[in-house]
Amino acid sequence: MNSAGTVQVAVRHILSDKVSGGVVRPRTRTVTWSDGVYQVQRPAEGRESVELDCPRCSASLLAEVRDASRTRLVRGVSLALAALCAVLFVCSLVYALHEGGRTLPEGASLPVLFPVSIGAAFVTFAAAPTLFLRGRLYNGVTLLDAPRPRRQHQLRPVRGKEGTGTRPTARRA
């Protein structure tokens, strides 16, 4: 669906963002939105600003588009770091379980690497899925910071055959 020099993004207008539940019931978050799909041209190299219009409120949003090679590089680095974090998580957890399960003679303390491995397990437990999702969802288009009334918008990558009809093209800023 995407040609070599283009990328599809969905401009989402957040209609409501509610959190319900709490102590007795599980906490759930419900977000509703309306969106419009745009076809954005990639620059030959570097980055370029494009202007996108919200289909709901006609707000003008400024987005930055990166070239295809930089996008592939960022995705590859994110996925490689996610794999490295997963390996470090397993290794640090195994080491912590091994050292923590030993019986020490009286007066002896655990090695210095034990608290380091516990910290590494916690950090990589959070970093691995975050980096993996960034690598999978990054498409080279980012929404630049908007003034307060326009902060109810998001840019999301379009995957597969979503939506029908014509695709509006973004204007260069």
GROMACS .gro file of C-alpha atoms in nm:
model
  173
    1MET     CA    1   0.000   0.000   0.000
    2ASN     CA    2   0.289   0.238   0.071
    3SER     CA    3   0.508   0.319  -0.224
    4ALA     CA    4   0.882   0.371  -0.177
    5GLY     CA    5   0.864   0.747  -0.122
    6THR     CA    6   0.543   0.770   0.080
    7VAL     CA    7   0.409   0.669   0.419
    8GLN     CA    8   0.052   0.658   0.548
    9VAL     CA    9  -0.037   0.813   0.882
   10ALA     CA   10  -0.365   0.852   1.065
   11VAL     CA   11  -0.438   1.186   1.229
   12ARG     CA   12  -0.646   1.109   1.538
   13HIS     CA   13  -0.867   1.362   1.709
   14ILE     CA   14  -0.920   1.247   2.069
   15LEU     CA   15  -1.289   1.282   2.154
   16SER     CA   16  -1.279   1.145   2.509
   17ASP     CA   17  -1.030   0.986   2.745
   18LYS     CA   18  -1.195   0.830   3.051
   19VAL     CA   19  -1.055   0.622   3.334
   20SER     CA   20  -1.308   0.414   3.529
   21GLY     CA   21  -1.287   0.161   3.805
   22GLY     CA   22  -1.054   0.169   4.099
   23VAL     CA   23  -1.044  -0.013   4.429
   24VAL     CA   24  -1.315  -0.277   4.383
   25ARG     CA   25  -1.337  -0.304   4.003
   26PRO     CA   26  -1.034  -0.321   3.775
   27ARG     CA   27  -0.917   0.014   3.643
   28THR     CA   28  -0.992   0.060   3.272
   29ARG     CA   29  -0.913   0.341   3.032
   30THR     CA   30  -1.143   0.416   2.740
   31VAL     CA   31  -1.027   0.641   2.458
   32THR     CA   32  -1.252   0.735   2.167
   33TRP     CA   33  -1.133   0.919   1.858
   34SER     CA   34  -1.206   1.001   1.499
   35ASP     CA   35  -0.929   0.982   1.243
   36GLY     CA   36  -0.833   1.057   0.887
   37VAL     CA   37  -0.566   0.879   0.684
   38TYR     CA   38  -0.303   1.086   0.499
   39GLN     CA   39  -0.042   0.990   0.241
   40VAL     CA   40   0.282   1.174   0.325
   41GLN     CA   41   0.577   1.208   0.086
   42ARG     CA   42   0.917   1.118   0.229
   43PRO     CA   43   1.211   1.348   0.151
   44ALA     CA   44   1.502   1.208  -0.049
   45GLU     CA   45   1.731   1.261   0.251
   46GLY     CA   46   1.715   1.430   0.589
   47ARG     CA   47   1.389   1.548   0.737
   48GLU     CA   48   1.111   1.774   0.627
   49SER     CA   49   0.810   1.941   0.790
   50VAL     CA   50   0.461   1.878   0.653
   51GLU     CA   51   0.125   2.023   0.747
   52LEU     CA   52  -0.167   1.791   0.819
   53ASP     CA   53  -0.529   1.894   0.876
   54CYS     CA   54  -0.749   1.726   1.136
   55PRO     CA   55  -1.061   1.592   0.962
   56ARG     CA   56  -1.276   1.660   1.271
   57CYS     CA   57  -1.181   2.014   1.377
   58SER     CA   58  -0.977   2.137   1.076
   59ALA     CA   59  -0.682   2.220   1.301
   60SER     CA   60  -0.351   2.253   1.121
   61LEU     CA   61  -0.090   2.015   1.266
   62LEU     CA   62   0.282   2.026   1.195
   63ALA     CA   63   0.461   1.693   1.156
   64GLU     CA   64   0.819   1.597   1.076
   65VAL     CA   65   0.893   1.328   0.816
   66ARG     CA   66   1.229   1.149   0.799
   67ASP     CA   67   1.378   0.980   0.497
   68ALA     CA   68   1.341   0.604   0.447
   69SER     CA   69   1.702   0.513   0.529
   70ARG     CA   70   1.697   0.696   0.865
   71THR     CA   71   1.361   0.538   0.948
   72ARG     CA   72   1.499   0.188   0.878
   73LEU     CA   73   1.805   0.269   1.090
   74VAL     CA   74   1.598   0.386   1.389
   75ARG     CA   75   1.371   0.082   1.362
   76GLY     CA   76   1.666  -0.158   1.337
   77VAL     CA   77   1.852  -0.002   1.630
   78SER     CA   78   1.537  -0.010   1.846
   79LEU     CA   79   1.473  -0.377   1.768
   80ALA     CA   80   1.838  -0.468   1.827
   81LEU     CA   81   1.837  -0.287   2.163
   82ALA     CA   82   1.512  -0.465   2.255
   83ALA     CA   83   1.676  -0.802   2.183
   84LEU     CA   84   1.982  -0.702   2.386
   85CYS     CA   85   1.759  -0.594   2.676
   86ALA     CA   86   1.576  -0.927   2.666
   87VAL     CA   87   1.907  -1.117   2.684
   88LEU     CA   88   2.033  -0.893   2.967
   89PHE     CA   89   1.705  -0.940   3.154
   90VAL     CA   90   1.734  -1.319   3.141
   91CYS     CA   91   2.103  -1.318   3.235
   92SER     CA   92   2.063  -1.075   3.525
   93LEU     CA   93   1.757  -1.257   3.657
   94VAL     CA   94   1.933  -1.595   3.643
   95TYR     CA   95   2.240  -1.450   3.818
   96ALA     CA   96   2.026  -1.284   4.088
   97LEU     CA   97   1.836  -1.607   4.152
   98HIS     CA   98   2.161  -1.804   4.164
   99GLU     CA   99   2.337  -1.567   4.405
  100GLY     CA  100   2.030  -1.495   4.615
  101GLY     CA  101   1.956  -1.863   4.667
  102ARG     CA  102   2.297  -1.952   4.807
  103THR     CA  103   2.358  -2.011   5.174
  104LEU     CA  104   2.642  -1.788   5.290
  105PRO     CA  105   2.871  -1.854   5.584
  106GLU     CA  106   2.818  -1.632   5.886
  107GLY     CA  107   2.962  -1.284   5.839
  108ALA     CA  108   2.985  -1.312   5.457
  109SER     CA  109   2.788  -1.081   5.232
  110LEU     CA  110   2.651  -1.115   4.882
  111PRO     CA  111   2.875  -1.006   4.592
  112VAL     CA  112   2.859  -0.648   4.464
  113LEU     CA  113   2.706  -0.764   4.137
  114PHE     CA  114   2.394  -0.893   4.314
  115PRO     CA  115   2.224  -0.552   4.359
  116VAL     CA  116   2.347  -0.451   4.014
  117SER     CA  117   2.179  -0.757   3.863
  118ILE     CA  118   1.854  -0.680   4.048
  119GLY     CA  119   1.859  -0.323   3.912
  120ALA     CA  120   1.941  -0.445   3.562
  121ALA     CA  121   1.651  -0.691   3.574
  122PHE     CA  122   1.406  -0.414   3.666
  123VAL     CA  123   1.536  -0.170   3.403
  124THR     CA  124   1.549  -0.421   3.119
  125PHE     CA  125   1.206  -0.559   3.213
  126ALA     CA  126   1.062  -0.216   3.125
  127ALA     CA  127   1.301  -0.122   2.843
  128ALA     CA  128   1.270  -0.436   2.628
  129PRO     CA  129   0.896  -0.409   2.547
  130THR     CA  130   0.919  -0.030   2.511
  131LEU     CA  131   1.202  -0.055   2.258
  132PHE     CA  132   1.031  -0.343   2.078
  133LEU     CA  133   0.709  -0.145   2.033
  134ARG     CA  134   0.903   0.162   1.919
  135GLY     CA  135   1.083  -0.048   1.659
  136ARG     CA  136   0.760  -0.203   1.534
  137LEU     CA  137   0.549   0.115   1.526
  138TYR     CA  138   0.801   0.381   1.420
  139ASN     CA  139   0.731   0.504   1.066
  140GLY     CA  140   0.946   0.817   1.053
  141VAL     CA  141   0.661   1.066   1.104
  142THR     CA  142   0.639   1.252   1.435
  143LEU     CA  143   0.396   1.519   1.550
  144LEU     CA  144   0.576   1.836   1.651
  145ASP     CA  145   0.466   2.002   1.974
  146ALA     CA  146   0.141   2.186   1.922
  147PRO     CA  147  -0.016   2.472   2.116
  148ARG     CA  148  -0.259   2.378   2.392
  149PRO     CA  149  -0.585   2.353   2.189
  150ARG     CA  150  -0.421   2.114   1.942
  151ARG     CA  151  -0.285   1.869   2.198
  152GLN     CA  152  -0.591   1.649   2.159
  153HIS     CA  153  -0.438   1.498   1.844
  154GLN     CA  154  -0.214   1.198   1.774
  155LEU     CA  155  -0.033   1.056   1.473
  156ARG     CA  156  -0.048   0.680   1.427
  157PRO     CA  157   0.103   0.458   1.158
  158VAL     CA  158  -0.139   0.287   0.920
  159ARG     CA  159  -0.077  -0.082   0.870
  160GLY     CA  160  -0.243  -0.302   0.612
  161LYS     CA  161  -0.566  -0.216   0.432
  162GLU     CA  162  -0.739   0.014   0.677
  163GLY     CA  163  -1.007   0.251   0.559
  164THR     CA  164  -1.139   0.306   0.210
  165GLY     CA  165  -1.184   0.595  -0.024
  166THR     CA  166  -0.942   0.866  -0.127
  167ARG     CA  167  -0.629   0.953   0.063
  168PRO     CA  168  -0.562   1.325   0.108
  169THR     CA  169  -0.203   1.433   0.055
  170ALA     CA  170  -0.018   1.643   0.313
  171ARG     CA  171   0.100   1.996   0.232
  172ARG     CA  172   0.463   2.086   0.272
  173ALA     CA  173   0.520   2.345   0.543
   0.00000   0.00000   0.00000
